Short mmCIF file of C-alpha atoms and ligand atoms in Angstrom, two decimals:
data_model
loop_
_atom_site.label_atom_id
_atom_site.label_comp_id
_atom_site.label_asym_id
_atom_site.label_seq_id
_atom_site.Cartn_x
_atom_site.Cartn_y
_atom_site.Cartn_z
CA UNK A 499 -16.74 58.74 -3.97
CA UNK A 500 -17.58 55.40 -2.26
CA UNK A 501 -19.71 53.04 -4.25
CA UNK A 502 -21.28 49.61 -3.47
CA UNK A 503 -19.72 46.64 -5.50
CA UNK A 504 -22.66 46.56 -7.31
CA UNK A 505 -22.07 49.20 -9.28
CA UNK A 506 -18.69 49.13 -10.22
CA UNK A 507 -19.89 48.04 -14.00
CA UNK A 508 -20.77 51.62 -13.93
CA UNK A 509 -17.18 52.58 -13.06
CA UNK A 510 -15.03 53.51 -15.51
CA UNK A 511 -11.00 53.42 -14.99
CA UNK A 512 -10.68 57.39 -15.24
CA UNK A 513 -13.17 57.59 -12.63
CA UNK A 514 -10.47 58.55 -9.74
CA UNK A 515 -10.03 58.04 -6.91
CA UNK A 516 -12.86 55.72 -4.85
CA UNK A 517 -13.87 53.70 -1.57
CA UNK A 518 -14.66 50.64 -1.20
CA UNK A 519 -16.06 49.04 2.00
CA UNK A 520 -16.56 45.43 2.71
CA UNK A 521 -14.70 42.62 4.19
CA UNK A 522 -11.53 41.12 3.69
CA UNK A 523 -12.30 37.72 1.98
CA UNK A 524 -8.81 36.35 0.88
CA UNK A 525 -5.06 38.03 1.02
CA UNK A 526 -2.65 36.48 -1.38
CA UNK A 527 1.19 37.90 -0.59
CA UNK A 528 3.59 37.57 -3.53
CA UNK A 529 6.53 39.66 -1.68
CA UNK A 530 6.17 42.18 -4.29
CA UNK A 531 2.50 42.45 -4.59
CA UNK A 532 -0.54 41.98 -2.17
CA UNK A 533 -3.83 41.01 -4.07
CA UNK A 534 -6.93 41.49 -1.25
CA UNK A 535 -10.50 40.29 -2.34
CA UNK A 536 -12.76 42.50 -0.42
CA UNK A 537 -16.33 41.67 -0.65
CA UNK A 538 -19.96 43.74 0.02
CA UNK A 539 -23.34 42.49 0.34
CA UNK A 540 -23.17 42.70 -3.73
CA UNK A 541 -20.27 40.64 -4.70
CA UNK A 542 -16.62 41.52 -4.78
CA UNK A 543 -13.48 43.60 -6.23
CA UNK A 544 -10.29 43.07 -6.30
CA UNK A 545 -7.73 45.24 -4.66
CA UNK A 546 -4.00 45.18 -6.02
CA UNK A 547 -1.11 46.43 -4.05
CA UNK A 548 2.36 46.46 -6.16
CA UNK A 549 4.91 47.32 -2.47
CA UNK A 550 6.60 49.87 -5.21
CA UNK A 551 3.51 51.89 -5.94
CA UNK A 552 1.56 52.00 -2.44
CA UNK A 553 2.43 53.95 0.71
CA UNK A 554 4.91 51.36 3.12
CA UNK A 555 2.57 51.63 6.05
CA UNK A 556 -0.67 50.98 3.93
CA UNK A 557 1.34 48.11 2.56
CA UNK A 558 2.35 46.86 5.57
CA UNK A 559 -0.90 46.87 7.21
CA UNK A 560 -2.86 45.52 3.99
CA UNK A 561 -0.57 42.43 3.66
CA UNK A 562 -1.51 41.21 7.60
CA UNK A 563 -4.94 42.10 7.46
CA UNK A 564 -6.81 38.64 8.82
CA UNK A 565 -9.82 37.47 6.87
CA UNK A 566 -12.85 39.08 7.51
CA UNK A 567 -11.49 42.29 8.97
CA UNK A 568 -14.15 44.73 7.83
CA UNK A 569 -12.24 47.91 6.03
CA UNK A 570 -13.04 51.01 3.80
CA UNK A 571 -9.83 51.38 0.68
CA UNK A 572 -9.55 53.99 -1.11
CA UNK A 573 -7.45 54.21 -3.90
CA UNK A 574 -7.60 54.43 -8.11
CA UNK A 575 -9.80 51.88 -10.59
CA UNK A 576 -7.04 50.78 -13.35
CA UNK A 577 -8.57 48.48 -15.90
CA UNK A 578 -7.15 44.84 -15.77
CA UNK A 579 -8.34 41.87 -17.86
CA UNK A 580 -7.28 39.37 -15.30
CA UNK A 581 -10.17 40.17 -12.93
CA UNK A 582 -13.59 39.02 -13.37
CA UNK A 583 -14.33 42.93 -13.33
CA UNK A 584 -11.87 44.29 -15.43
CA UNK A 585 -11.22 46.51 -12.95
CA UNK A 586 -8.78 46.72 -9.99
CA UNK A 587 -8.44 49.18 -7.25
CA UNK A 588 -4.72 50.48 -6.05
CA UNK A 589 -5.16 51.69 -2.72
CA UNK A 590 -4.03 54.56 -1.31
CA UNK A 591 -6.06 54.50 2.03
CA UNK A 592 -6.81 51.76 4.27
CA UNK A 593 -9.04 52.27 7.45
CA UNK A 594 -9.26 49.15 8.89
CA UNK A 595 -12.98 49.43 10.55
CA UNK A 596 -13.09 46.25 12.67
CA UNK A 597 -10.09 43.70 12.69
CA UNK A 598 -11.36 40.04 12.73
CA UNK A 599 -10.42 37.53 15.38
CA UNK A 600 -8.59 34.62 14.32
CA UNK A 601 -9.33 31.62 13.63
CA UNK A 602 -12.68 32.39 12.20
CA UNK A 603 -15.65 30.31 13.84
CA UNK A 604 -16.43 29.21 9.95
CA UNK A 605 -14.82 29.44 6.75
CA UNK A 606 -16.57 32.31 4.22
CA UNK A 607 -15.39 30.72 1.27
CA UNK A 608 -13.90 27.45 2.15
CA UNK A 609 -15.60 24.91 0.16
CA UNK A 610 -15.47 22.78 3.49
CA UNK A 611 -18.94 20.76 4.26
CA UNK A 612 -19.76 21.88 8.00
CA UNK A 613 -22.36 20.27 9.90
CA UNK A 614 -25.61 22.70 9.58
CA UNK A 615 -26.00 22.79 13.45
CA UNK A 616 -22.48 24.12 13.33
CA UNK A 617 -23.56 26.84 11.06
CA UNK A 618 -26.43 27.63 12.54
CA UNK A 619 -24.44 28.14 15.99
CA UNK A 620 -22.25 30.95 14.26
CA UNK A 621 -25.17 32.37 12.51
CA UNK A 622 -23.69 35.90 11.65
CA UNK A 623 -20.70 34.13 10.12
CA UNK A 624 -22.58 31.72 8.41
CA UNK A 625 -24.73 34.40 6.50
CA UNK A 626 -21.57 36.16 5.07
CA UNK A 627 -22.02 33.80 2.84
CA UNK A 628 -24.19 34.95 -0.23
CA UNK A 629 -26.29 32.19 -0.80
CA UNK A 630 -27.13 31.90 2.56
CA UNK A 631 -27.93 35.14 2.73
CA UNK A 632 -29.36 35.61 -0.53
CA UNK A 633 -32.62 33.73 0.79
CA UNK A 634 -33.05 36.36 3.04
CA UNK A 635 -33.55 39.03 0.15
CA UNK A 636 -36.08 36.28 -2.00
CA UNK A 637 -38.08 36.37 2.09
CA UNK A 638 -38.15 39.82 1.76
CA UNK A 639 -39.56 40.16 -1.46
CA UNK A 640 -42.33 37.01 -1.11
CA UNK A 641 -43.28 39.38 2.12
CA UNK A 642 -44.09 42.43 -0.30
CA UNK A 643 -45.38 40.20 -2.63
CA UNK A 644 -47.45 39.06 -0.53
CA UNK A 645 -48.86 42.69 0.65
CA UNK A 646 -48.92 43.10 -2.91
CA UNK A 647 -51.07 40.41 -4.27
CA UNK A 648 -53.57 41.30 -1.05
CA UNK A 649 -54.15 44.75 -1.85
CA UNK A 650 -55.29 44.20 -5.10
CA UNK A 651 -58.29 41.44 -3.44
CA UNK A 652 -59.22 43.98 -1.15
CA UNK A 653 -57.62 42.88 2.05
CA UNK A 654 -56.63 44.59 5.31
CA UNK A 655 -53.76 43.75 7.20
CA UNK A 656 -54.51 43.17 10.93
CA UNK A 657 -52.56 42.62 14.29
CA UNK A 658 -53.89 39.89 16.31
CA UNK A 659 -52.30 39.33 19.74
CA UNK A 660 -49.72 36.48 20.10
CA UNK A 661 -49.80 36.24 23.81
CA UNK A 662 -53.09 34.92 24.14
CA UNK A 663 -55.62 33.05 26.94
CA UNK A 664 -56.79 29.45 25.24
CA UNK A 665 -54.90 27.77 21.92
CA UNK A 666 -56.52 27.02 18.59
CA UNK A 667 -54.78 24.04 17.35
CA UNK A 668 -54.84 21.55 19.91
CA UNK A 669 -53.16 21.30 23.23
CA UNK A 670 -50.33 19.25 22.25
CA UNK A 671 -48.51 22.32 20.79
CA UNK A 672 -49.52 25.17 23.50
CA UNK A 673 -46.13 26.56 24.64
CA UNK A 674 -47.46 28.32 28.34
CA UNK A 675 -46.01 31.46 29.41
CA UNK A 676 -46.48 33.12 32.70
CA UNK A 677 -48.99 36.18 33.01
CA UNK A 678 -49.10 38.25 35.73
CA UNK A 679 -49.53 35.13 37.81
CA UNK A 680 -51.85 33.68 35.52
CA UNK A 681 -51.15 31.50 32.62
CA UNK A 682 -51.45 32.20 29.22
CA UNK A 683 -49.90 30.86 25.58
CA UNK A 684 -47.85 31.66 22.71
CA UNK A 685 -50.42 32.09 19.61
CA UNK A 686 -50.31 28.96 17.69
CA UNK A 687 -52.04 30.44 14.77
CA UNK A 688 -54.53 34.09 14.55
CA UNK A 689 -57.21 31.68 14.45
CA UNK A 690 -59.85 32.55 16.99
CA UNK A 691 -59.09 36.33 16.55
CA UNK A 692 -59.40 36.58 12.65
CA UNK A 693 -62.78 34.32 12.77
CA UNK A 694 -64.06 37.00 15.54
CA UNK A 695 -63.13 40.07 13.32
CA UNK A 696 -65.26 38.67 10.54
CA UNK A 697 -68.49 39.36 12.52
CA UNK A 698 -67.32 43.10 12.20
CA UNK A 699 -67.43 44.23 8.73
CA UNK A 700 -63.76 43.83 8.00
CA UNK A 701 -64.81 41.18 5.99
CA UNK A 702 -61.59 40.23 4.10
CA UNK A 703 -58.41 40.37 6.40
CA UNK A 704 -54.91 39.30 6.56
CA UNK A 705 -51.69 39.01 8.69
CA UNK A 706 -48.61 38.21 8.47
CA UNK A 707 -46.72 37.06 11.77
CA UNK A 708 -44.95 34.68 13.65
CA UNK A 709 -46.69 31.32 15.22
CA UNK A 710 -45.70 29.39 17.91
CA UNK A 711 -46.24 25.44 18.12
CA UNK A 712 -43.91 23.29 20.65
CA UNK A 713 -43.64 20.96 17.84
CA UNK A 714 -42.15 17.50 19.06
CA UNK A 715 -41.23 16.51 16.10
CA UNK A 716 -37.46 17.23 14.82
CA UNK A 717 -37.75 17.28 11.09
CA UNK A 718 -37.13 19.25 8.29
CA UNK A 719 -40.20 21.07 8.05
CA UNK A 720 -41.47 21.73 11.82
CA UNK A 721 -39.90 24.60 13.63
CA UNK A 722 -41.36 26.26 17.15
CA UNK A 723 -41.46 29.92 15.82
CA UNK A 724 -42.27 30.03 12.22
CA UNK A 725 -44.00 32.88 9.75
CA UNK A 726 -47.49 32.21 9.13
CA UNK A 727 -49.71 34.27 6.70
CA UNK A 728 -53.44 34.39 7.14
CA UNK A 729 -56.26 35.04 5.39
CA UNK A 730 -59.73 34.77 6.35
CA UNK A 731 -62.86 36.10 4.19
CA UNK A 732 -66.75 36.40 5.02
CA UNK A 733 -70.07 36.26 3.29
CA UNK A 734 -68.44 33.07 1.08
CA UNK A 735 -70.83 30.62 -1.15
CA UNK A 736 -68.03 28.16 -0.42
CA UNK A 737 -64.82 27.47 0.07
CA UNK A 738 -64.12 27.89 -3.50
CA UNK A 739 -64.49 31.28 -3.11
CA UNK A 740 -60.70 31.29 -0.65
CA UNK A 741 -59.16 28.77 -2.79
CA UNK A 742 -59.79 31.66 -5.77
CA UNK A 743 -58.08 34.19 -4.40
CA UNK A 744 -54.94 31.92 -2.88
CA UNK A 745 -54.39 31.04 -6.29
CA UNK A 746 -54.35 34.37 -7.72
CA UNK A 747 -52.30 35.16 -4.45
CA UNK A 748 -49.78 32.19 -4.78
CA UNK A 749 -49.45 33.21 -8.55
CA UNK A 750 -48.79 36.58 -8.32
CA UNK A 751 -45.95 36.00 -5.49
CA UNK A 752 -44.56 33.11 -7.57
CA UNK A 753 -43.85 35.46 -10.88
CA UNK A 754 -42.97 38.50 -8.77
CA UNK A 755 -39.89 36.12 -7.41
CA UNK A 756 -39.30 34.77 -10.73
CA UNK A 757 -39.44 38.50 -12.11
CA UNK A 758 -38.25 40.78 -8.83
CA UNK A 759 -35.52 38.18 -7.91
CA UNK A 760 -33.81 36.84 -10.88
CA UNK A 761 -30.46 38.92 -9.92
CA UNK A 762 -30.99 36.24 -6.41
CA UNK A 763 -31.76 33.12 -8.22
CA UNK A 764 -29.19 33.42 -10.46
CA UNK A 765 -26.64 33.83 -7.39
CA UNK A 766 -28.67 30.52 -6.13
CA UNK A 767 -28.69 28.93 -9.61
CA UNK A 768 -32.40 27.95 -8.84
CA UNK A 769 -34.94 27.93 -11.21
CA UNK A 770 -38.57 29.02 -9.92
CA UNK A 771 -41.21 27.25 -12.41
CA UNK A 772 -44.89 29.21 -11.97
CA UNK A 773 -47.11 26.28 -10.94
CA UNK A 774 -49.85 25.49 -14.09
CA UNK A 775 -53.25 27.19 -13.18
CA UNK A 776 -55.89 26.44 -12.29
CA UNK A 777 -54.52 24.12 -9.74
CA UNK A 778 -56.04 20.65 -9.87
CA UNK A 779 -58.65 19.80 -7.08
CA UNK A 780 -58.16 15.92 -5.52
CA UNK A 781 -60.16 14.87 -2.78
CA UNK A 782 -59.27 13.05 0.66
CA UNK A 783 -61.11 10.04 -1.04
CA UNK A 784 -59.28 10.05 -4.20
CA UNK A 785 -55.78 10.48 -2.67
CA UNK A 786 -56.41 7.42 -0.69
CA UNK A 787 -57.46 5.67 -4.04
CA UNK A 788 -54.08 6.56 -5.19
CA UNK A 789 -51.81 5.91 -2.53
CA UNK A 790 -53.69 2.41 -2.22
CA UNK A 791 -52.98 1.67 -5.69
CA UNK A 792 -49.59 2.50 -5.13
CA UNK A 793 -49.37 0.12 -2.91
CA UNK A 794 -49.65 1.30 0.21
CA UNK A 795 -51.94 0.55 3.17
CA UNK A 796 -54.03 3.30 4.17
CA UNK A 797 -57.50 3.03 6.21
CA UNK A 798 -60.92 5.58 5.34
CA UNK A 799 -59.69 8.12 7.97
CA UNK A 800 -56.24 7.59 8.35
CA UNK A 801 -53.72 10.76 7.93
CA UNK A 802 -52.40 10.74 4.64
CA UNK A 803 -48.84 10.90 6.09
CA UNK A 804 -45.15 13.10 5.21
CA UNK A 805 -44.91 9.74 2.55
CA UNK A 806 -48.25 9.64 1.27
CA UNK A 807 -48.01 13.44 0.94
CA UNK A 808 -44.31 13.32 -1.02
CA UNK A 809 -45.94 10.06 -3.36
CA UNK A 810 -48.95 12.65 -4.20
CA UNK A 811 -46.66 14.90 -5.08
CA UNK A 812 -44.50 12.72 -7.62
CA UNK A 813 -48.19 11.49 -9.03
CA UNK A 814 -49.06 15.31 -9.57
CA UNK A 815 -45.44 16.50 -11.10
CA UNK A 816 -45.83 13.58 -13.24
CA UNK A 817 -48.39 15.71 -15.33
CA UNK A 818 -47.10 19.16 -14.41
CA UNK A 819 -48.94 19.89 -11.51
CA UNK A 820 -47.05 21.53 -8.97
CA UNK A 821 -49.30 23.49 -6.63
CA UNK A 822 -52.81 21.52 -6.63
CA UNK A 823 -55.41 20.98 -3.69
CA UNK A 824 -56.53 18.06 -1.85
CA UNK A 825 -60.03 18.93 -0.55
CA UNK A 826 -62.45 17.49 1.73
CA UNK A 827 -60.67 15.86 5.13
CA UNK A 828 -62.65 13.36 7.55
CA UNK A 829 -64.34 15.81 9.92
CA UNK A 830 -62.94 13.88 12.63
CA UNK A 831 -59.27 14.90 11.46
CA UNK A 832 -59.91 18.75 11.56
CA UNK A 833 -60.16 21.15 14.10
CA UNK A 834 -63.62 22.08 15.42
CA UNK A 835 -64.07 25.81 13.75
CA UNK A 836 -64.36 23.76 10.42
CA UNK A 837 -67.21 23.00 9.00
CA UNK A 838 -68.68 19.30 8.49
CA UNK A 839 -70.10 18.26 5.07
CA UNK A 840 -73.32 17.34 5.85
CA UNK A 841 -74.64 13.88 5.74
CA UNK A 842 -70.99 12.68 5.05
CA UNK A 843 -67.82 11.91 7.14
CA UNK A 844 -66.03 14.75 5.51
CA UNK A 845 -65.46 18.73 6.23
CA UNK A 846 -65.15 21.82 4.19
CA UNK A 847 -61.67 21.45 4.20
CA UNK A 848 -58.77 22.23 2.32
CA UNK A 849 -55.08 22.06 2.17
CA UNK A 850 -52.76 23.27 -0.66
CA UNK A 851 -49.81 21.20 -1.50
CA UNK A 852 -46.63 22.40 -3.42
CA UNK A 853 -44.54 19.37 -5.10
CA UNK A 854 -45.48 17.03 -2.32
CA UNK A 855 -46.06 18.90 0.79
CA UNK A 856 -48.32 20.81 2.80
CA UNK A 857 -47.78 24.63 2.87
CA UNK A 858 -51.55 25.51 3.74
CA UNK A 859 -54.64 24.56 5.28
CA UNK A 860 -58.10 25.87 5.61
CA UNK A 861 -61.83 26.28 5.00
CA UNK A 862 -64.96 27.28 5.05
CA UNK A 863 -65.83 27.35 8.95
CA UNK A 864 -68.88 26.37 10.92
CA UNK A 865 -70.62 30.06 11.27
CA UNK A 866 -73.48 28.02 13.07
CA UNK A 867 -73.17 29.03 16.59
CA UNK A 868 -75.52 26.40 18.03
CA UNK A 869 -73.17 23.63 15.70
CA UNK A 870 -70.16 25.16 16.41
CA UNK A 871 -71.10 24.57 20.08
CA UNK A 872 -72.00 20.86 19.13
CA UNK A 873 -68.70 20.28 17.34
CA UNK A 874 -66.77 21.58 20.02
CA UNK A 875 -68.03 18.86 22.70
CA UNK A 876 -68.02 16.57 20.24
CA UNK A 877 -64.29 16.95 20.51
CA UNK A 878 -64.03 16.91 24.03
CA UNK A 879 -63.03 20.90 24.03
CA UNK A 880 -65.01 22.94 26.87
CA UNK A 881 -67.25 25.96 25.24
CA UNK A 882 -66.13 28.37 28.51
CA UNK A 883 -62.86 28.69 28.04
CA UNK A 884 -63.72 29.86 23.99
CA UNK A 885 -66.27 32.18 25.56
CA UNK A 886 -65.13 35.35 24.12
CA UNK A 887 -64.74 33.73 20.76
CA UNK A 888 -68.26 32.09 20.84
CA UNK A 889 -69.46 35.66 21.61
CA UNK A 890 -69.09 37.07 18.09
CA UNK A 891 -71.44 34.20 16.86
CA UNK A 892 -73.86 35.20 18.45
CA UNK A 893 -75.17 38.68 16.88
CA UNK A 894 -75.07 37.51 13.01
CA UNK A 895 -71.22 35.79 11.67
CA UNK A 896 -71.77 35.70 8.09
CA UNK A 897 -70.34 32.41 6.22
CA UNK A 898 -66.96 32.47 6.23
CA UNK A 899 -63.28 30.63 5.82
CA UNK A 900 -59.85 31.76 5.25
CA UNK A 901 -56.17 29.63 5.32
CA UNK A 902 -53.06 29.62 6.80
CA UNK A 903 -49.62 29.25 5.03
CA UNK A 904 -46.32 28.54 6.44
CA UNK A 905 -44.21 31.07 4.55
CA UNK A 906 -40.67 29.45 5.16
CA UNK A 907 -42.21 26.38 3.41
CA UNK A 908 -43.56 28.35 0.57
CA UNK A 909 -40.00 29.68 0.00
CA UNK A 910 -38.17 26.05 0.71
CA UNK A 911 -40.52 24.67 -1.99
CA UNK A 912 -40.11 27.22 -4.21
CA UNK A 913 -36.47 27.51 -4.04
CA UNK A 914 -35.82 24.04 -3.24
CA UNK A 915 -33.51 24.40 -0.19
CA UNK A 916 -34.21 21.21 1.89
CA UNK A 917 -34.46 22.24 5.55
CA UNK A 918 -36.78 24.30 6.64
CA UNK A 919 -34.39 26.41 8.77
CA UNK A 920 -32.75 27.95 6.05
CA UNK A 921 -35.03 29.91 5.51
CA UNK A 922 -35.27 31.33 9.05
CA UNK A 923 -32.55 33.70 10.15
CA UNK A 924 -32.53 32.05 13.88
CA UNK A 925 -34.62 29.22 14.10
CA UNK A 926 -36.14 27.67 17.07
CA UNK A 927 -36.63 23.90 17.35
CA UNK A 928 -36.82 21.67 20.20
CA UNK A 929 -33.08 21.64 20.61
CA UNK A 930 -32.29 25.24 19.36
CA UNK A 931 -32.95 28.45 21.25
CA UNK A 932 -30.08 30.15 20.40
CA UNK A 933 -28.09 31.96 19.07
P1 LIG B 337 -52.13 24.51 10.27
O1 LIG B 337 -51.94 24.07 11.66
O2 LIG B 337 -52.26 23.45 9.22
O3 LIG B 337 -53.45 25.38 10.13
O4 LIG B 337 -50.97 25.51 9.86
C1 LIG B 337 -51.00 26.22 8.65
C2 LIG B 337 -49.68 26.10 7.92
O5 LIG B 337 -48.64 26.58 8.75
C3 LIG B 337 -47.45 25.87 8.50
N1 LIG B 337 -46.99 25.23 9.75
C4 LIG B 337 -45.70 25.12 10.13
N2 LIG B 337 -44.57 25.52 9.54
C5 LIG B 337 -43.41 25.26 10.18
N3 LIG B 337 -43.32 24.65 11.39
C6 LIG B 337 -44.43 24.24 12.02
N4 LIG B 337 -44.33 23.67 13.21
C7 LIG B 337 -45.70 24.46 11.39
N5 LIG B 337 -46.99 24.21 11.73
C8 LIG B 337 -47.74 24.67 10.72
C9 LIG B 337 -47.77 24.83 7.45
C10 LIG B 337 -49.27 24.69 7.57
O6 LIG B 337 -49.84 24.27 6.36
N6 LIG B 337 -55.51 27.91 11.68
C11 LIG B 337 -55.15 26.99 10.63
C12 LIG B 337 -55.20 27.62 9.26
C13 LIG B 337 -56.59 28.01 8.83
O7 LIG B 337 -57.48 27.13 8.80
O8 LIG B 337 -56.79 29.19 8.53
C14 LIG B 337 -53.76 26.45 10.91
O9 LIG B 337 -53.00 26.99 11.68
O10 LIG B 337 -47.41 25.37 6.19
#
């Protein structure tokens, strides 16, 4: 019988004999006795081999296995009260599967602080570690979550095309890829593509992909490749009407993790708190207000900033509000497929913040196709090369909006991890583009 590590609190001692596969983690050689840690994706067992009691070649072998050699024991479960267990295996088998080379790139255990680009260069190694990898299972699970809390508001999932002719958000971020001798980009966002499909009576749609943005900026929270998830929804009153069902969306996701992946958090030692609903609405306005009256020095118009973002944030925990919205950006500031408030120097606008940064943006957009034209000179953009997108406003686009959320910075919020690239198997920055 071979059985994960999981489940050896299901093993009993008069189980017989059993096979356990995993990796070396530590050897410790008393002459007399070997003790081998060998460790699965679920957590570990000992293995104890008295030299009296176990076959002289199995022996042999066992006490010079290096670290990390991946092998499958098999042997008998004997209670013991000195592992964390109660339970150690005697082997009587050892295939060794895969020897490790030696020395290791990076320590598995070692409670040595390595520099993260160091870790990041030895990838595979680094995420033998469980709570590296554990962050990987909590992804997983906000990406059913996610399908989850969707299928219940009626949403379709869609596949928009990432290799695509003209960019959405701005120029400055267009990575260009050849195309058959023409150029072409790397989608920045599903944009253009989910706006068009609302003209076709898939009026509530969704996707979840990677987005590409040759982000200049080397920070914590920009990456070139990340995991966006999209929504966009038609025949709206207002933008209310999105920021409803993100926030039954957000909720759901947030309990599921707290409920789904306690077994993970509890490896992580991370609380997740489920944000206090309704989120709180602040406008543009009113955030200036406050930062201003925090002293600092912000103009009508002026980005709110990473630091007037985090201050927000602080302001907002203050009184328990986590997740809340600040509504209502100058015009000028967003992109041209949102709408303008009429008569005033703001737009239908919205992002969502989560303790003090950005995960999502969006709004209702401007379904008018004569001032969608209008907004796009306005910002200098030529109509011609967003022919195919203008297209579908011409033949009836009901009012619509939708969002965009950076899913690695939902999870870093939520679990509180710091750097963006942890929670990205193999990120891509400006300096990184491999392993
Ligand atoms: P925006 O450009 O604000 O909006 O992006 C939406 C969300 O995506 C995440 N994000 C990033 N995450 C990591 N690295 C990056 N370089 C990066 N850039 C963006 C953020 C951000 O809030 N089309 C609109 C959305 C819409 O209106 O529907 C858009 O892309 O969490």
């Amino acid at each position: 019988m071979a059985f994960p590590i999981k489940d050896t609190s299901t093993i009993r001692a008069d189980d017989g004999p059993v096979t356990v596969k995993g990796w070396v983690q530590d050897i410790r050689n008393l002459g007399g006795i070997s003790f081998l840690i060998v460790r699965d994706r679920h957590g570990t067992v000992q293995v104890t081999a008295p030299k009296k009691k176990v076959d002289a070649e199995v022996f042999a072998r066992l006490a010079s296995l290096p670290r990390e050699s991946a092998v499958s024991i098999s042997g008998e479960v004997k209670p013991s009260d000195q592992t964390e267990l109660g339970l150690e295996l005697i082997p009587q088998a050892l295939e060794v599967l895969s020897e490790a080379a030696t020395p290791l790139p990076l320590g598995v255990v070692d409670k040595v602080n390595v520099e993260f680009d160091t870790r990041l260069n030895n990838r595979p190694m680094d995420l033998r570690r469980p709570e590296v990898r554990t962050v990987f299972e909590l992804k997983s699970l906000l990406r059913h979550l996610l399908d989850e809390a969707m299928a219940v508001e009626g949403f379709t999932e869609i596949h928009t095309p990432k290799i695509v002719a003209s960019g959405a958000e701005g120029g400055a971020t267009l990575f260009e890829v050849g195309y058959f001798g023409r150029s072409s980009y790397l989608a920045q966002s599903p944009q253009l593509y989910k706006q068009m499909v609302m003209s076709s009576g898939l009026d509530r749609v969704y996707e979840i992909a990677p987005a590409f943005r040759a982000e200049k900026s080397n920070t914590v929270r920009h990456v070139s490749e990340f995991l966006s998830f999209d929504g966009e929804m038609a025949w709206i009153d207002s933008q209310r009407d999105i920021m409803d069902v993100m926030e039954r969306v957000m909720q759901h996701t947030i309990a599921g993790i707290k409920d789904k992946g306690a077994r993970q958090l509890e490896l992580l030692e991370k609380e997740v708190e489920l944000p206090k609903a309704p989120y709180p609405v602040l406008t543009y306005s009113q955030c200036l207000d406050m930062l201003n009256s925090e002293g600092m020095e912000l103009a009508e118009g002026e980005d709110l900033g990473t630091e007037g973002e985090r201050l927000i944030g602080e302001l907002m925990s203050d009184k328990g509000n986590d997740m809340y919205w600040i509504m209502e950006y100058p015009a000028e500031e967003k992109p041209f497929y949102i709408m303008e408030k009429e008569g005033t120097p703001y737009s239908h606008s919205f992002d969502l913040d989560y303790r003090g940064q950005e995960i999502s943006s969006g709004g209702q957009r401007e379904h008018r196709y004569d001032v969608l034209l209008k907004r796009m000179e306005d910002k200098g953009l030529d109509p011609v090369s967003f022919n195919d997108y203008l297209e579908a406003f011409r033949y009836g686009m009901p009012p619509h909006g939708g969002w965009g959320i950076g899913v690695e910075r939902l999870l870093v919020k939520m679990l509180d991890l710091g750097n963006i690239r942890e929670a990205i198997l193999f990120p891509r920055d400006m300096h990184r583009l491999a392993p």
